[in-house]
CSV table of N, CA and C in Angstrom, one decimal:
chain,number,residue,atom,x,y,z
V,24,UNK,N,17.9,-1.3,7.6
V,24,UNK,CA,17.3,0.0,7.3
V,24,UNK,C,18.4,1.1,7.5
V,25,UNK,N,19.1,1.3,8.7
V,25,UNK,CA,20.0,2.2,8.8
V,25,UNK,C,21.5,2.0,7.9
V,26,UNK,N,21.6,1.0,7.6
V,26,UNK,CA,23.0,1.1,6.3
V,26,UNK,C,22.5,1.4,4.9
V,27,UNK,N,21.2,0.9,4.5
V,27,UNK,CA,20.8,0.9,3.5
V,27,UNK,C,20.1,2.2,3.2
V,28,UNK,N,19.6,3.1,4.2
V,28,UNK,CA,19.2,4.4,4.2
V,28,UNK,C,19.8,5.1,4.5
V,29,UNK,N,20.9,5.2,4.9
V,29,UNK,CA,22.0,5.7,5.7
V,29,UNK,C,21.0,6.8,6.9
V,30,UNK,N,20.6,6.1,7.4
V,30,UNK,CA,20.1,6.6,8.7
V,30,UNK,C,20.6,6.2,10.1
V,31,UNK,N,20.0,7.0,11.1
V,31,UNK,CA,20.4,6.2,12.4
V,31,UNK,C,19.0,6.2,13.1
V,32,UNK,N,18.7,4.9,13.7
V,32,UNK,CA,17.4,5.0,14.1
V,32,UNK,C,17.4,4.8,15.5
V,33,UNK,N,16.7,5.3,16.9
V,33,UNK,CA,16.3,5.2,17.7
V,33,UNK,C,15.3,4.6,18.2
V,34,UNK,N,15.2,3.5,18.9
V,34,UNK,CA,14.0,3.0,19.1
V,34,UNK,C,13.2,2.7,20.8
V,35,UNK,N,12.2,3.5,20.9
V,35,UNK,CA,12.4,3.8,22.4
V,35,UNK,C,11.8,2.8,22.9
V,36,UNK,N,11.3,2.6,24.1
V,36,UNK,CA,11.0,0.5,24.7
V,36,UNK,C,9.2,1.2,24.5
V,37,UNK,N,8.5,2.0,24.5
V,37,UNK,CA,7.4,1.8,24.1
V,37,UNK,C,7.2,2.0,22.6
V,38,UNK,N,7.7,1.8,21.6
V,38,UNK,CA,8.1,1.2,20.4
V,38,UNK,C,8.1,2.8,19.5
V,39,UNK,N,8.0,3.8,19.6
V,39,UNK,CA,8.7,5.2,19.2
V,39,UNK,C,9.9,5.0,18.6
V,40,UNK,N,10.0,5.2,17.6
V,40,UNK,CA,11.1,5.0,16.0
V,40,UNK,C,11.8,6.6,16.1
V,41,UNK,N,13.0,7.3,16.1
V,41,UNK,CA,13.3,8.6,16.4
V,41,UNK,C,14.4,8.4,14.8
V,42,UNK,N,14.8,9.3,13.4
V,42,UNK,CA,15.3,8.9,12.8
V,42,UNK,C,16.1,9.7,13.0
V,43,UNK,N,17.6,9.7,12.9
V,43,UNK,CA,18.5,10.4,12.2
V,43,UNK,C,19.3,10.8,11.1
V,44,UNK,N,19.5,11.7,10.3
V,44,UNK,CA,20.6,11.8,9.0
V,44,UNK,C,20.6,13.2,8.9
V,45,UNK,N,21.8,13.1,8.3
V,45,UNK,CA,22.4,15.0,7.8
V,45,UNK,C,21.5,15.2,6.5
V,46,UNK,N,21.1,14.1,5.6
V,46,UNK,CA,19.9,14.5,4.5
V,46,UNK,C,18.4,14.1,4.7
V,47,UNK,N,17.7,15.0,5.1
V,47,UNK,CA,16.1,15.1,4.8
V,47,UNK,C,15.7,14.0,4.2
V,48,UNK,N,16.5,13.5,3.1
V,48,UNK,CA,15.4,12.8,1.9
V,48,UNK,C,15.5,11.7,2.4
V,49,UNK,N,16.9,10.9,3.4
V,49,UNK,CA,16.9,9.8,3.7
V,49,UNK,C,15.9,9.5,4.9
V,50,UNK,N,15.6,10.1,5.7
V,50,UNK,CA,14.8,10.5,6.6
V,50,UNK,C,13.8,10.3,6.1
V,51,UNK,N,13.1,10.9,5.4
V,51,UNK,CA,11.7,10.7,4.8
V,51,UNK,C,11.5,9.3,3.9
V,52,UNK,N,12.4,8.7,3.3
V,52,UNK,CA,12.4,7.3,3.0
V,52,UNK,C,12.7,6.6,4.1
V,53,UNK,N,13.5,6.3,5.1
V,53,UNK,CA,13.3,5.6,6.2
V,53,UNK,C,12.2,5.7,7.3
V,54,UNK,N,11.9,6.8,7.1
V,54,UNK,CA,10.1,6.9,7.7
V,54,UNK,C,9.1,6.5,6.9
V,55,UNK,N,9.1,5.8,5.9
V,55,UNK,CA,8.0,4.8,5.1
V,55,UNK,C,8.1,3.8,5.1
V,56,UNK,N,10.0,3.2,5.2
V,56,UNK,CA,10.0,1.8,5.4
V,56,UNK,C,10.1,1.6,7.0
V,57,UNK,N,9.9,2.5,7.9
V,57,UNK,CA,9.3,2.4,9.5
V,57,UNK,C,7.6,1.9,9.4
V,58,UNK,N,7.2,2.8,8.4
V,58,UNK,CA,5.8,3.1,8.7
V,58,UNK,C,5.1,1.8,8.0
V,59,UNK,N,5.7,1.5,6.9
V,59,UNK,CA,5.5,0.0,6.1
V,59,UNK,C,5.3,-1.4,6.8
V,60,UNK,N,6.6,-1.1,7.4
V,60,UNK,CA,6.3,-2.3,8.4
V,60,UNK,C,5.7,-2.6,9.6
V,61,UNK,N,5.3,-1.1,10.0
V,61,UNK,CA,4.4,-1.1,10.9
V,61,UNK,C,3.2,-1.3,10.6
V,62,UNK,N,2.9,-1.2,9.4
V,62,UNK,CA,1.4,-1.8,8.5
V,62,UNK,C,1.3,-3.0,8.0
V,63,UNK,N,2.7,-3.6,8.7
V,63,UNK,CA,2.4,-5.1,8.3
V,63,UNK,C,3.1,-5.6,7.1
V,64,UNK,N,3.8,-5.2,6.4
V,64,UNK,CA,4.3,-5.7,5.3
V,64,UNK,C,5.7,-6.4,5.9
V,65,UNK,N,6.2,-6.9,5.2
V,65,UNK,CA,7.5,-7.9,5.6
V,65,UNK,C,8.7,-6.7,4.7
V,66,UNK,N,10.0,-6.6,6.3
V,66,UNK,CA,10.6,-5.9,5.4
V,66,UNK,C,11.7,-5.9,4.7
V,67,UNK,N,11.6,-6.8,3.8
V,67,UNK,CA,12.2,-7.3,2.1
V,67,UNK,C,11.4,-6.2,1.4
V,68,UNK,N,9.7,-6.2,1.7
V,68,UNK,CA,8.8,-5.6,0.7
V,68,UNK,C,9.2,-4.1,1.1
V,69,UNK,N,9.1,-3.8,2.7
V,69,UNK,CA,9.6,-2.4,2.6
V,69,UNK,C,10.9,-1.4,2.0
V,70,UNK,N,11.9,-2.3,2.1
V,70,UNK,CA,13.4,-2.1,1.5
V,70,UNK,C,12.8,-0.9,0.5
V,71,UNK,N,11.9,-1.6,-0.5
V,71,UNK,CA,12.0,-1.7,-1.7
V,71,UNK,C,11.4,0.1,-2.1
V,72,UNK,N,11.2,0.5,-1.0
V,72,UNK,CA,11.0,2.0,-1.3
V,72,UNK,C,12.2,2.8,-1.5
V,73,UNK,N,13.2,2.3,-1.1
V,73,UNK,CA,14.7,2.6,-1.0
V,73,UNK,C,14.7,2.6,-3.0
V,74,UNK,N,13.9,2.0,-3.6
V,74,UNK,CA,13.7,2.2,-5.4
V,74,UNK,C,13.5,3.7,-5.5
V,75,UNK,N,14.2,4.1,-6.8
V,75,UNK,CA,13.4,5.3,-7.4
V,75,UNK,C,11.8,4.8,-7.9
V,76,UNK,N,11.8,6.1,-7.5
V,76,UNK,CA,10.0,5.9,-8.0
V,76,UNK,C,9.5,5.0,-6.9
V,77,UNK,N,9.7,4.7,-6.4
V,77,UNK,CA,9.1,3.8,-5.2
V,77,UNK,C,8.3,4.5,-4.2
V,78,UNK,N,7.0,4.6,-3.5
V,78,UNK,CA,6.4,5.0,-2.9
V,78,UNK,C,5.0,4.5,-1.8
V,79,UNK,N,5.0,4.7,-1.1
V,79,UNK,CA,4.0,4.4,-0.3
V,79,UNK,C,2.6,4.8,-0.2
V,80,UNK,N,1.4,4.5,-0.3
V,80,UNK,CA,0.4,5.2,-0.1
V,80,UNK,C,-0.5,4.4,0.6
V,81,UNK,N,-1.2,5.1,1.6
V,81,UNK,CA,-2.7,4.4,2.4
V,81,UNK,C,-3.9,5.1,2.0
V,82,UNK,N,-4.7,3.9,2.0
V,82,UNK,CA,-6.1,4.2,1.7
V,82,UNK,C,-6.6,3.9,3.3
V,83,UNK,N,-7.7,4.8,4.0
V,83,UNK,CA,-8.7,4.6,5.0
V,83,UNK,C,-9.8,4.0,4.8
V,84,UNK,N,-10.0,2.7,5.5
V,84,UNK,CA,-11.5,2.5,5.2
V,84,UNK,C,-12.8,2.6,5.7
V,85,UNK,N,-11.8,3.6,6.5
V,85,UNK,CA,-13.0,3.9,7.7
V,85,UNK,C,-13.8,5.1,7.2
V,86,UNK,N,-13.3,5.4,6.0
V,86,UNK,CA,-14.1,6.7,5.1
V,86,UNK,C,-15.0,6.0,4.1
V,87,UNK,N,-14.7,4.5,4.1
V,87,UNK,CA,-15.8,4.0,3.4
V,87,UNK,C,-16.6,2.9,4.5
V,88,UNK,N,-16.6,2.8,5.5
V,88,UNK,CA,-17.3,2.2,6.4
V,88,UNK,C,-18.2,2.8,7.0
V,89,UNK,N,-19.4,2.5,7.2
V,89,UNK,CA,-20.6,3.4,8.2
V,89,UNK,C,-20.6,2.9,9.8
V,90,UNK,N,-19.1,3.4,10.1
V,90,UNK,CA,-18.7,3.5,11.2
V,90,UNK,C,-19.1,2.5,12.8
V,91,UNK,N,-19.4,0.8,11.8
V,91,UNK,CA,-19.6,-0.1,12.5
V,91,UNK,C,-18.5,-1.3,12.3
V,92,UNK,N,-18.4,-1.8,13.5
V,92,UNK,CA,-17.3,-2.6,13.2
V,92,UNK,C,-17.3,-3.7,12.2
V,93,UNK,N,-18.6,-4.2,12.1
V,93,UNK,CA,-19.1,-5.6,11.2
V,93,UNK,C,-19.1,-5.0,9.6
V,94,UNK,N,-19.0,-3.7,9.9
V,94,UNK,CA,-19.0,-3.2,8.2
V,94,UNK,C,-17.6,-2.7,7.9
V,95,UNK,N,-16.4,-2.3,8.8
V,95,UNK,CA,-15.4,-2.3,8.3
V,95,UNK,C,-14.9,-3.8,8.1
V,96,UNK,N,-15.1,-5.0,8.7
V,96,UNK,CA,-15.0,-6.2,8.6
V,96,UNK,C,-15.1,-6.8,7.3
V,97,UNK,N,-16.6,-6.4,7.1
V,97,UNK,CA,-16.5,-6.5,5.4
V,97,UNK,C,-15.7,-5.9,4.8
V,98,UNK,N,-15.6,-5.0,4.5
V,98,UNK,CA,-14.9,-4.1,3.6
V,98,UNK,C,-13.7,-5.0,3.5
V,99,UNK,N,-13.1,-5.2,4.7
V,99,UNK,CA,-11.6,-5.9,5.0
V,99,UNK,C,-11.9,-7.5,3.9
V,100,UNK,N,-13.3,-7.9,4.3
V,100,UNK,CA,-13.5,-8.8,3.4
V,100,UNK,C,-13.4,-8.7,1.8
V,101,UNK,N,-14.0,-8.0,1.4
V,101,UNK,CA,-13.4,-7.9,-0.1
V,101,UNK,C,-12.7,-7.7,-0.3
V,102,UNK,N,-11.7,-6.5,0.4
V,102,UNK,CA,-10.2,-5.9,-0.3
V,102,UNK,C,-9.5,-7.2,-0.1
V,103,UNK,N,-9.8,-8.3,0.7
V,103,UNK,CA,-8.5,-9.4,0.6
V,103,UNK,C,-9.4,-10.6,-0.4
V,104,UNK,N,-10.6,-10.8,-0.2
V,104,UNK,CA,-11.3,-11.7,-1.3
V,104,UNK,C,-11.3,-12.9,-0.2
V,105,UNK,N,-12.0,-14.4,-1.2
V,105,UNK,CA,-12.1,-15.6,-0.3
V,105,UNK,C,-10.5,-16.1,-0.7
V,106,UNK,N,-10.2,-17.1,0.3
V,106,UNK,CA,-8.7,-17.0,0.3
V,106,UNK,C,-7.4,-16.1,0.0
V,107,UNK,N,-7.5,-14.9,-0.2
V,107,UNK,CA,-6.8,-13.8,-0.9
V,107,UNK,C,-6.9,-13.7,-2.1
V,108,UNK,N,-7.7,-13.6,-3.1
V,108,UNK,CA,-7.7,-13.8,-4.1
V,108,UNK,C,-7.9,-12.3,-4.6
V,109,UNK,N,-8.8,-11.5,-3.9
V,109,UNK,CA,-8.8,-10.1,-5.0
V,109,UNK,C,-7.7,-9.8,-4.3
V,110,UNK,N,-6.7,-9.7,-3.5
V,110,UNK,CA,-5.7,-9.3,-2.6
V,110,UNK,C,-4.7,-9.4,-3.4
V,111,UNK,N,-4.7,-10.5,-4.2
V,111,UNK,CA,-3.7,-11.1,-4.8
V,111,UNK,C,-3.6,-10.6,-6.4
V,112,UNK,N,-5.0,-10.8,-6.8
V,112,UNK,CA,-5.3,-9.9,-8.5
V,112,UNK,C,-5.0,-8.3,-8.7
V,113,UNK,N,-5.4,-7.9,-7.6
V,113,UNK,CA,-4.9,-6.6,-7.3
V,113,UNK,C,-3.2,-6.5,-7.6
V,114,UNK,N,-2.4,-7.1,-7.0
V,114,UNK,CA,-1.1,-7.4,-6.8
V,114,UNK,C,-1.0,-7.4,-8.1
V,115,UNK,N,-1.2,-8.7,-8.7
V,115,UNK,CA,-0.8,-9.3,-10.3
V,115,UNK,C,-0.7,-8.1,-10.9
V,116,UNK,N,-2.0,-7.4,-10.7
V,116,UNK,CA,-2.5,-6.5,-12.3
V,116,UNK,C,-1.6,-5.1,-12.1
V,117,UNK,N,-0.8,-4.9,-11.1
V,117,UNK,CA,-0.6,-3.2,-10.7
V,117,UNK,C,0.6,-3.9,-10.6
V,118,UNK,N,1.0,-4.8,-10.0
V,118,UNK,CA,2.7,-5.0,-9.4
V,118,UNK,C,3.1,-4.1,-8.4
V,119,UNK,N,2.1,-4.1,-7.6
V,119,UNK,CA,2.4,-3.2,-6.2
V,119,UNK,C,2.1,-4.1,-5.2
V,120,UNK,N,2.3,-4.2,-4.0
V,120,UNK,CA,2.2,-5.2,-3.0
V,120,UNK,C,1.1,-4.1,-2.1
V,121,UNK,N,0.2,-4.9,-1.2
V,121,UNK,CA,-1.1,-4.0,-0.6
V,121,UNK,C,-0.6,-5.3,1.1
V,122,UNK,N,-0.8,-4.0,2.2
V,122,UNK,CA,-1.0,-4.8,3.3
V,122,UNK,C,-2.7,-4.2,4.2
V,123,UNK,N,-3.5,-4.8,4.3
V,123,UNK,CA,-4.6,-4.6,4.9
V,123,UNK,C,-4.4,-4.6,6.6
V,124,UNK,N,-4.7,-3.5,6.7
V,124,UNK,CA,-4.1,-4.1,8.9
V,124,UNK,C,-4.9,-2.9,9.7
V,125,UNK,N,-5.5,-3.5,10.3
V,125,UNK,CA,-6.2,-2.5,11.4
V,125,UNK,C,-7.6,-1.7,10.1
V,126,UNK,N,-7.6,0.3,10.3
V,126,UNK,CA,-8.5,0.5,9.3
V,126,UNK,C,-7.6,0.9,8.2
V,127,UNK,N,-7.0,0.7,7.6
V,127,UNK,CA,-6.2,1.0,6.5
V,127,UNK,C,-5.5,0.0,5.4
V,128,UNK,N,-5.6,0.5,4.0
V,128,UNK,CA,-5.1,-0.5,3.1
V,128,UNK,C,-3.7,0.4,2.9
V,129,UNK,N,-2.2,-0.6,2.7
V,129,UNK,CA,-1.4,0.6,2.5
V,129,UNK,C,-0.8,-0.6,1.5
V,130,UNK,N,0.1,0.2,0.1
V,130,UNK,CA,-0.1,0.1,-0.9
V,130,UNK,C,1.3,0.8,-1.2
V,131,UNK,N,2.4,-0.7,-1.9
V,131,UNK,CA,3.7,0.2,-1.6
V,131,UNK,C,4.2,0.0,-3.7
V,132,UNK,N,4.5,0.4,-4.0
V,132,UNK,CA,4.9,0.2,-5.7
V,132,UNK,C,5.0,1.3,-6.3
V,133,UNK,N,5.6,1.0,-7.4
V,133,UNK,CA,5.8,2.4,-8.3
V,133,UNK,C,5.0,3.2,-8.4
V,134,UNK,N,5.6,4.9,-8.6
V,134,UNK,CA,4.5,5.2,-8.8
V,134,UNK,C,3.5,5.7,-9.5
V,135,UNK,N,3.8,5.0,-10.5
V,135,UNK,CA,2.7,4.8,-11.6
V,135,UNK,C,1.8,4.3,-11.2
V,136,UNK,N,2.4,2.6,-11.4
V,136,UNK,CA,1.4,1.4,-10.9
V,136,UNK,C,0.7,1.9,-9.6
V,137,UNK,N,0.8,2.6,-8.7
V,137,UNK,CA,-0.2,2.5,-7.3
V,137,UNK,C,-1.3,3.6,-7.4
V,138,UNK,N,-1.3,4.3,-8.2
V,138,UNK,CA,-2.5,5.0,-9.2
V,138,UNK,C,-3.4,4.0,-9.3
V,139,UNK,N,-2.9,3.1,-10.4
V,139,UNK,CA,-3.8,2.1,-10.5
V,139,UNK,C,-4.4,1.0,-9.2
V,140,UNK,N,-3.3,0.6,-8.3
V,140,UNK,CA,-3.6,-0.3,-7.5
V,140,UNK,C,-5.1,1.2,-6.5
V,141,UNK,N,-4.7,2.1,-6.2
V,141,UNK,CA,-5.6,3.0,-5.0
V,141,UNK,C,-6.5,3.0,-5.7
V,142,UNK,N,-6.7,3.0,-7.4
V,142,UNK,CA,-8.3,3.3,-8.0
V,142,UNK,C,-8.8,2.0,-7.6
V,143,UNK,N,-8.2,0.8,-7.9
V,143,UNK,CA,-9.0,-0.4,-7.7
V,143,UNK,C,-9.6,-0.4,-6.3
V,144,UNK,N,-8.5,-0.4,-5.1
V,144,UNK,CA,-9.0,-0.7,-3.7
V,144,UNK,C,-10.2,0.8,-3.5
V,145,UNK,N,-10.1,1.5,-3.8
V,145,UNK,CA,-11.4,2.7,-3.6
V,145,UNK,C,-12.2,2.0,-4.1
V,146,UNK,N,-12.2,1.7,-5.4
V,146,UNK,CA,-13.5,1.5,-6.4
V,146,UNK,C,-14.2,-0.3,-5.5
V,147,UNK,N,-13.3,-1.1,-5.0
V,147,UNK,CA,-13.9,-2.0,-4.1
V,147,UNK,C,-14.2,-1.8,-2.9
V,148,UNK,N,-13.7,-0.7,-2.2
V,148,UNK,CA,-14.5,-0.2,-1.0
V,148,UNK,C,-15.8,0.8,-1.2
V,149,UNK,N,-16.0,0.9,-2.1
V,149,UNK,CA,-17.2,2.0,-2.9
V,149,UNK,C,-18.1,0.6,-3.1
V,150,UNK,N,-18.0,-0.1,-3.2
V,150,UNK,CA,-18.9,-1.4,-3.8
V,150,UNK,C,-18.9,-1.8,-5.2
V,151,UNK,N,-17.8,-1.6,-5.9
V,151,UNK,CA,-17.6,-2.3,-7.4
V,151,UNK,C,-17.5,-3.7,-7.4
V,152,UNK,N,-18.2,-4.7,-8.6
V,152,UNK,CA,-18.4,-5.2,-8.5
V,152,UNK,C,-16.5,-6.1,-9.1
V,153,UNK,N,-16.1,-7.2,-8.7
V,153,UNK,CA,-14.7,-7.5,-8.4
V,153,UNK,C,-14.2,-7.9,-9.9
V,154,UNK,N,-14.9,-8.5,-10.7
V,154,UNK,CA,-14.1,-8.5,-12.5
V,154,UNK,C,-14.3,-6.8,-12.9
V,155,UNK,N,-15.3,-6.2,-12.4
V,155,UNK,CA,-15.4,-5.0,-13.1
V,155,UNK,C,-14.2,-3.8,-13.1
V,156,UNK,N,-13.9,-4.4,-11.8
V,156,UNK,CA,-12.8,-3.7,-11.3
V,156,UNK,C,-11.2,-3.9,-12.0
V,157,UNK,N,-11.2,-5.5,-11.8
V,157,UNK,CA,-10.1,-6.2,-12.7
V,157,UNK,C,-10.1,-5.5,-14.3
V,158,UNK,N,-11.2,-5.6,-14.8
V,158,UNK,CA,-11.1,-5.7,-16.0
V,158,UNK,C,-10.4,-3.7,-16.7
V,159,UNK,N,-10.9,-3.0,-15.3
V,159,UNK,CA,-10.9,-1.6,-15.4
V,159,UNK,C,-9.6,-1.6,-15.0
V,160,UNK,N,-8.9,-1.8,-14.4
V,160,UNK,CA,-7.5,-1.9,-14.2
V,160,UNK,C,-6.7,-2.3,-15.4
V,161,UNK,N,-6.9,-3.5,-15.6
V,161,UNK,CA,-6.2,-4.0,-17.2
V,161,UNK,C,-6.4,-3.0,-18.5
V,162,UNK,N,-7.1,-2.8,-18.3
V,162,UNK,CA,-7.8,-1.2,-19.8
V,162,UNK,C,-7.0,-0.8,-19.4
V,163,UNK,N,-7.0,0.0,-18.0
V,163,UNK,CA,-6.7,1.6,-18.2
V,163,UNK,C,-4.7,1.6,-18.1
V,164,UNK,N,-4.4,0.0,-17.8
V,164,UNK,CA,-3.1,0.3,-17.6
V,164,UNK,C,-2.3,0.0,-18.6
V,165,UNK,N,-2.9,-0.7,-20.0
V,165,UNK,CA,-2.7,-1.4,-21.5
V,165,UNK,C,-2.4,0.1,-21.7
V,166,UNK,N,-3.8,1.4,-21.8
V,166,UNK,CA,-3.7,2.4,-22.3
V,166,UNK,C,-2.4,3.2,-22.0
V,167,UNK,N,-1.9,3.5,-20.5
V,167,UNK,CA,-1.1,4.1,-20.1
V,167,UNK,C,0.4,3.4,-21.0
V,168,UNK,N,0.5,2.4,-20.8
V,168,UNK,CA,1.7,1.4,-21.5
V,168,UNK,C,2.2,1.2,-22.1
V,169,UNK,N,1.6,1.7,-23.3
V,169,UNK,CA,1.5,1.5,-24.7
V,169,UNK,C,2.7,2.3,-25.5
């Protein structure tokens, strides 16, 4: 992180990340690929904000949960699917990578594509039903593409 960001990072023994650089902007990309991997992503995937256009975004799902643990559970249940599979279609269709961890989906890809990937994961924490969702993603991103 620190050669490749040209940062200098501090890291204190209760695990407090402190960044340094003379440019702001590296700073603010080495605090996504801090924050990335603190949400669990592997960081090869986080590097990869170090891209133009590369960006990070979280979704809460504790804004779609009625504030019970068995029901953020579920939620957690769809957004990843049986075996990972909507976890994974989601991925295919957007080419953004999603890490599910604690109450938060975080959601790292261009940023085009993560437009698309945040409407899908909303529209399945809202209770869409999971081709509907697929199929609404493929439309709307053919249209954008074209």
């Amino acid at each position: 992180i620190q050669s490749q960001a040209h940062v200098k990072l501090e890291i204190a023994k209760e695990g407090d990340v402190l960044i340094h650089s003379e440019d702001n902007f590296n700073v603010y990309i080495a605090m996504n690929i801090v924050k990335a991997i603190g949400r669990g992503f592997n960081p090869e995937i986080a590097l990869t904000l170090l891209k133009e256009n590369f960006t990070i975004e979280f979704v809460n799902i504790k804004d779609f949960a009625r504030n019970s643990k068995k029901d953020m559970e579920r939620l957690k249940g769809r957004l990843i699917g049986t075996k990972g599979k909507a976890w994974q279609t989601i991925e295919y269709l957007t080419d953004c990578k999603l890490s599910v961890y604690g109450k938060t989906v975080a959601i790292i890809g261009d940023m085009e594509d993560i437009l698309f990937a945040k409407e899908a994961v909303v529209k399945l924490l809202a209770g869409s039903v999971h081709g509907n969702v697929y199929h609404y993603v493929e439309r709307t991103r053919k249209k954008t593409y074209r």
